[in-house]
Amino acid sequence: MSDTWTYRPWATDPLIEVGRLAAAKPIALACHVHPDVQISAVRTGWRVYATSFGEFRATAGDIVVIPGGVPHSSHGGEGSIVTHLYVSSAHKAVRGVARPQRLRHPRAISPADLLDAVGGADLRDEERFSTTSDLANLVLSNDLEIRAMAERSGYSSDGFIRAFKRQIGMTPGAYRLAMRLAASRARLKQGDTVADVAYAGLFADQSHFGRHFGALTG
């Protein structure tokens, strides 16, 4: 087995992306974020997803659900095979999902099975979701420097950074970068050139963009 990452639209619903990781060796991804809900189903081996809500270790037959906008890193073992679905938060199967969780559904194999499994679980946590979203939206909705945002929120600069990292899982600067990369990924899927995507994402050049993109997406 060689390391392979594949992504394709799901034939039944092209708005849902299906990804597959087949890892010949242990593979780790740096902390990143997706705008969509991520559903990860481990087929063989194991994989750990680290979030501000805690770590979730999944083995064969487990499903880990990570809401859109929640930063996470991951690592796994040699020989692991994992199926990923990327689903709009408006989809009925994941609507209201607000916190990561591990589910046990060894018979859920197809994308339809995975959506049914997640749709049948209660993953809502409205209070924590609201708090996290407010802080994240503050950072993403404007180009203010950290000091200015901290003053508006009643924090010192260091205090704001600590509070943000504690709740979101990464620093404000890293979170902004992760969201820029998520937007860049969406533009690439639409067929935009790498040069145009790098320019739109405010990266210095294609190499600069490529280094960040590869580190966070594999």
Short mmCIF file of C-alpha atoms in Angstrom, two decimals:
data_model
loop_
_atom_site.label_atom_id
_atom_site.label_comp_id
_atom_site.label_asym_id
_atom_site.label_seq_id
_atom_site.Cartn_x
_atom_site.Cartn_y
_atom_site.Cartn_z
CA MET A 1 0.00 0.00 0.00
CA SER A 2 1.22 3.49 -0.84
CA ASP A 3 -0.08 6.66 0.79
CA THR A 4 -3.11 7.89 -1.14
CA TRP A 5 -5.63 10.68 -0.65
CA THR A 6 -8.60 10.73 -3.00
CA TYR A 7 -11.57 13.09 -3.13
CA ARG A 8 -14.67 12.98 -5.32
CA PRO A 9 -18.28 14.22 -5.29
CA TRP A 10 -20.74 11.61 -4.05
CA ALA A 11 -22.74 10.37 -7.05
CA THR A 12 -26.02 10.47 -5.09
CA ASP A 13 -25.47 14.04 -3.88
CA PRO A 14 -22.62 15.95 -5.60
CA LEU A 15 -22.72 18.61 -2.88
CA ILE A 16 -21.26 16.02 -0.50
CA GLU A 17 -17.57 15.25 -0.98
CA VAL A 18 -16.23 11.77 -0.30
CA GLY A 19 -12.58 11.44 0.69
CA ARG A 20 -10.49 8.33 1.27
CA LEU A 21 -7.18 8.00 3.08
CA ALA A 22 -5.12 4.84 2.68
CA ALA A 23 -1.98 5.23 4.80
CA ALA A 24 1.04 3.02 4.18
CA LYS A 25 2.79 4.71 7.11
CA PRO A 26 1.70 6.84 10.06
CA ILE A 27 0.37 10.15 8.73
CA ALA A 28 -0.31 13.31 10.74
CA LEU A 29 -2.09 16.49 9.67
CA ALA A 30 -1.50 19.83 11.36
CA CYS A 31 -4.38 21.71 12.96
CA HIS A 32 -6.85 22.84 10.30
CA VAL A 33 -10.55 23.55 9.84
CA HIS A 34 -13.32 22.79 7.34
CA PRO A 35 -16.39 24.92 6.67
CA ASP A 36 -18.43 21.70 6.33
CA VAL A 37 -19.15 19.00 8.89
CA GLN A 38 -16.54 16.23 8.63
CA ILE A 39 -17.61 12.62 9.13
CA SER A 40 -14.66 10.23 9.42
CA ALA A 41 -15.19 6.47 9.42
CA VAL A 42 -12.21 4.23 10.17
CA ARG A 43 -12.22 1.04 8.12
CA THR A 44 -8.93 -0.47 9.28
CA GLY A 45 -6.28 0.65 11.75
CA TRP A 46 -6.84 3.72 13.90
CA ARG A 47 -6.83 7.50 13.82
CA VAL A 48 -6.90 10.17 16.54
CA TYR A 49 -8.61 13.55 16.10
CA ALA A 50 -7.52 16.28 18.55
CA THR A 51 -9.90 19.20 19.13
CA SER A 52 -10.53 21.83 21.80
CA PHE A 53 -13.33 19.52 22.99
CA GLY A 54 -10.81 16.73 23.62
CA GLU A 55 -9.22 13.86 21.70
CA PHE A 56 -11.24 11.24 19.89
CA ARG A 57 -9.52 7.93 19.10
CA ALA A 58 -11.25 5.91 16.44
CA THR A 59 -10.58 2.28 15.52
CA ALA A 60 -12.20 0.12 12.85
CA GLY A 61 -15.97 0.56 13.01
CA ASP A 62 -15.86 3.97 14.69
CA ILE A 63 -17.14 7.26 13.28
CA VAL A 64 -15.88 10.67 14.39
CA VAL A 65 -18.04 13.70 13.62
CA ILE A 66 -16.44 17.17 13.67
CA PRO A 67 -18.67 20.23 13.16
CA GLY A 68 -17.76 22.82 10.56
CA GLY A 69 -15.49 25.54 11.89
CA VAL A 70 -13.99 23.39 14.65
CA PRO A 71 -10.19 23.22 14.33
CA HIS A 72 -8.65 19.77 14.60
CA SER A 73 -5.44 17.90 13.95
CA SER A 74 -5.15 14.18 13.34
CA HIS A 75 -2.70 11.32 13.24
CA GLY A 76 -3.05 7.61 12.62
CA GLY A 77 -1.33 4.29 12.32
CA GLU A 78 0.30 2.36 9.53
CA GLY A 79 -2.17 0.58 7.26
CA SER A 80 -5.12 2.75 8.27
CA ILE A 81 -7.96 3.27 5.82
CA VAL A 82 -10.42 6.07 6.56
CA THR A 83 -13.47 7.33 4.66
CA HIS A 84 -14.34 11.02 5.03
CA LEU A 85 -17.55 12.83 4.16
CA TYR A 86 -17.73 16.63 4.00
CA VAL A 87 -21.35 17.68 4.47
CA SER A 88 -22.97 21.11 4.59
CA SER A 89 -24.14 22.00 8.09
CA ALA A 90 -27.58 22.63 6.56
CA HIS A 91 -27.95 18.94 5.60
CA LYS A 92 -30.68 17.27 7.66
CA ALA A 93 -28.34 14.49 8.82
CA VAL A 94 -25.95 16.92 10.52
CA ARG A 95 -28.14 19.94 11.21
CA GLY A 96 -27.54 21.10 14.78
CA VAL A 97 -24.32 19.13 15.23
CA ALA A 98 -22.29 21.37 17.49
CA ARG A 99 -19.56 19.27 19.12
CA PRO A 100 -17.24 16.49 18.00
CA GLN A 101 -18.20 12.99 19.02
CA ARG A 102 -17.20 9.40 18.43
CA LEU A 103 -19.90 6.95 17.42
CA ARG A 104 -19.75 3.17 17.14
CA HIS A 105 -21.34 1.90 13.92
CA PRO A 106 -19.29 -0.98 12.44
CA ARG A 107 -21.94 -1.76 9.80
CA ALA A 108 -22.05 1.79 8.43
CA ILE A 109 -19.99 1.50 5.24
CA SER A 110 -21.52 3.58 2.45
CA PRO A 111 -22.00 7.36 2.55
CA ALA A 112 -25.74 6.79 2.97
CA ASP A 113 -25.08 4.48 5.94
CA LEU A 114 -22.80 7.06 7.55
CA LEU A 115 -25.35 9.85 7.15
CA ASP A 116 -28.06 7.64 8.67
CA ALA A 117 -25.81 6.78 11.62
CA VAL A 118 -24.97 10.41 12.34
CA GLY A 119 -28.52 11.58 11.74
CA GLY A 120 -29.77 9.15 14.36
CA ALA A 121 -27.47 10.51 17.08
CA ASP A 122 -28.10 13.59 19.22
CA LEU A 123 -24.94 15.68 18.92
CA ARG A 124 -26.40 19.07 19.82
CA ASP A 125 -24.74 21.32 22.38
CA GLU A 126 -26.20 24.73 21.70
CA GLU A 127 -24.64 26.65 24.61
CA ARG A 128 -21.03 25.68 23.84
CA PHE A 129 -21.63 26.09 20.11
CA SER A 130 -22.91 29.64 20.56
CA THR A 131 -19.95 30.69 22.70
CA THR A 132 -17.42 29.24 20.29
CA SER A 133 -19.11 30.68 17.22
CA ASP A 134 -19.25 34.20 18.67
CA LEU A 135 -15.52 34.28 19.33
CA ALA A 136 -14.62 32.75 15.98
CA ASN A 137 -16.91 35.12 14.11
CA LEU A 138 -15.28 38.09 15.82
CA VAL A 139 -11.90 37.08 14.39
CA LEU A 140 -13.22 36.24 10.92
CA SER A 141 -15.63 39.13 10.43
CA ASN A 142 -13.04 41.90 10.41
CA ASP A 143 -9.37 42.62 9.77
CA LEU A 144 -8.71 44.23 13.14
CA GLU A 145 -5.44 43.53 14.87
CA ILE A 146 -5.48 41.28 17.91
CA ARG A 147 -4.97 44.25 20.23
CA ALA A 148 -8.05 46.03 18.89
CA MET A 149 -10.23 42.91 19.16
CA ALA A 150 -8.93 42.26 22.66
CA GLU A 151 -9.80 45.79 23.77
CA ARG A 152 -13.31 45.47 22.36
CA SER A 153 -13.75 42.20 24.28
CA GLY A 154 -12.28 43.44 27.54
CA TYR A 155 -9.06 41.39 27.33
CA SER A 156 -5.39 42.14 27.17
CA SER A 157 -3.81 40.94 23.91
CA ASP A 158 -2.28 37.90 25.60
CA GLY A 159 -5.49 37.19 27.47
CA PHE A 160 -7.52 37.30 24.27
CA ILE A 161 -5.15 34.89 22.53
CA ARG A 162 -5.27 32.48 25.48
CA ALA A 163 -9.07 32.62 25.66
CA PHE A 164 -9.40 32.08 21.92
CA LYS A 165 -7.00 29.13 21.90
CA ARG A 166 -8.72 27.57 24.92
CA GLN A 167 -12.16 27.74 23.29
CA ILE A 168 -11.33 27.29 19.60
CA GLY A 169 -8.19 25.16 19.73
CA MET A 170 -5.76 27.41 17.87
CA THR A 171 -4.56 31.01 17.98
CA PRO A 172 -6.54 33.74 16.18
CA GLY A 173 -3.83 34.07 13.50
CA ALA A 174 -3.69 30.32 12.89
CA TYR A 175 -7.49 30.18 12.71
CA ARG A 176 -7.60 32.93 10.09
CA LEU A 177 -4.98 31.06 8.05
CA ALA A 178 -6.90 27.79 8.33
CA MET A 179 -10.09 29.43 7.10
CA ARG A 180 -8.23 31.04 4.19
CA LEU A 181 -6.94 27.60 3.22
CA ALA A 182 -10.43 26.12 3.49
CA ALA A 183 -11.73 28.82 1.14
CA SER A 184 -8.80 28.16 -1.21
CA ARG A 185 -9.65 24.45 -1.27
CA ALA A 186 -13.21 25.30 -2.30
CA ARG A 187 -11.94 27.51 -5.15
CA LEU A 188 -9.64 24.74 -6.39
CA LYS A 189 -12.59 22.35 -6.47
CA GLN A 190 -14.44 24.87 -8.62
CA GLY A 191 -11.59 24.79 -11.17
CA ASP A 192 -9.74 28.01 -10.34
CA THR A 193 -6.03 27.98 -11.15
CA VAL A 194 -3.48 27.63 -8.36
CA ALA A 195 -2.10 31.08 -9.20
CA ASP A 196 -5.52 32.71 -8.90
CA VAL A 197 -6.27 30.85 -5.67
CA ALA A 198 -2.94 31.85 -4.14
CA TYR A 199 -3.55 35.50 -5.07
CA ALA A 200 -7.13 35.51 -3.74
CA GLY A 201 -5.97 33.90 -0.51
CA LEU A 202 -3.37 36.64 0.08
CA PHE A 203 -0.43 34.24 -0.15
CA ALA A 204 2.94 35.56 -1.31
CA ASP A 205 3.12 33.16 -4.26
CA GLN A 206 2.14 29.66 -5.39
CA SER A 207 4.99 28.03 -3.45
CA HIS A 208 3.96 29.81 -0.25
CA PHE A 209 0.38 28.66 -0.77
CA GLY A 210 1.45 25.13 -1.68
CA ARG A 211 3.52 24.65 1.47
CA HIS A 212 0.63 25.64 3.74
CA PHE A 213 -1.96 23.75 1.71
CA GLY A 214 0.03 20.52 1.68
CA ALA A 215 0.75 20.66 5.40
CA LEU A 216 -2.94 21.01 6.28
CA THR A 217 -4.60 18.74 3.71
CA GLY A 218 -2.10 16.01 2.96
#
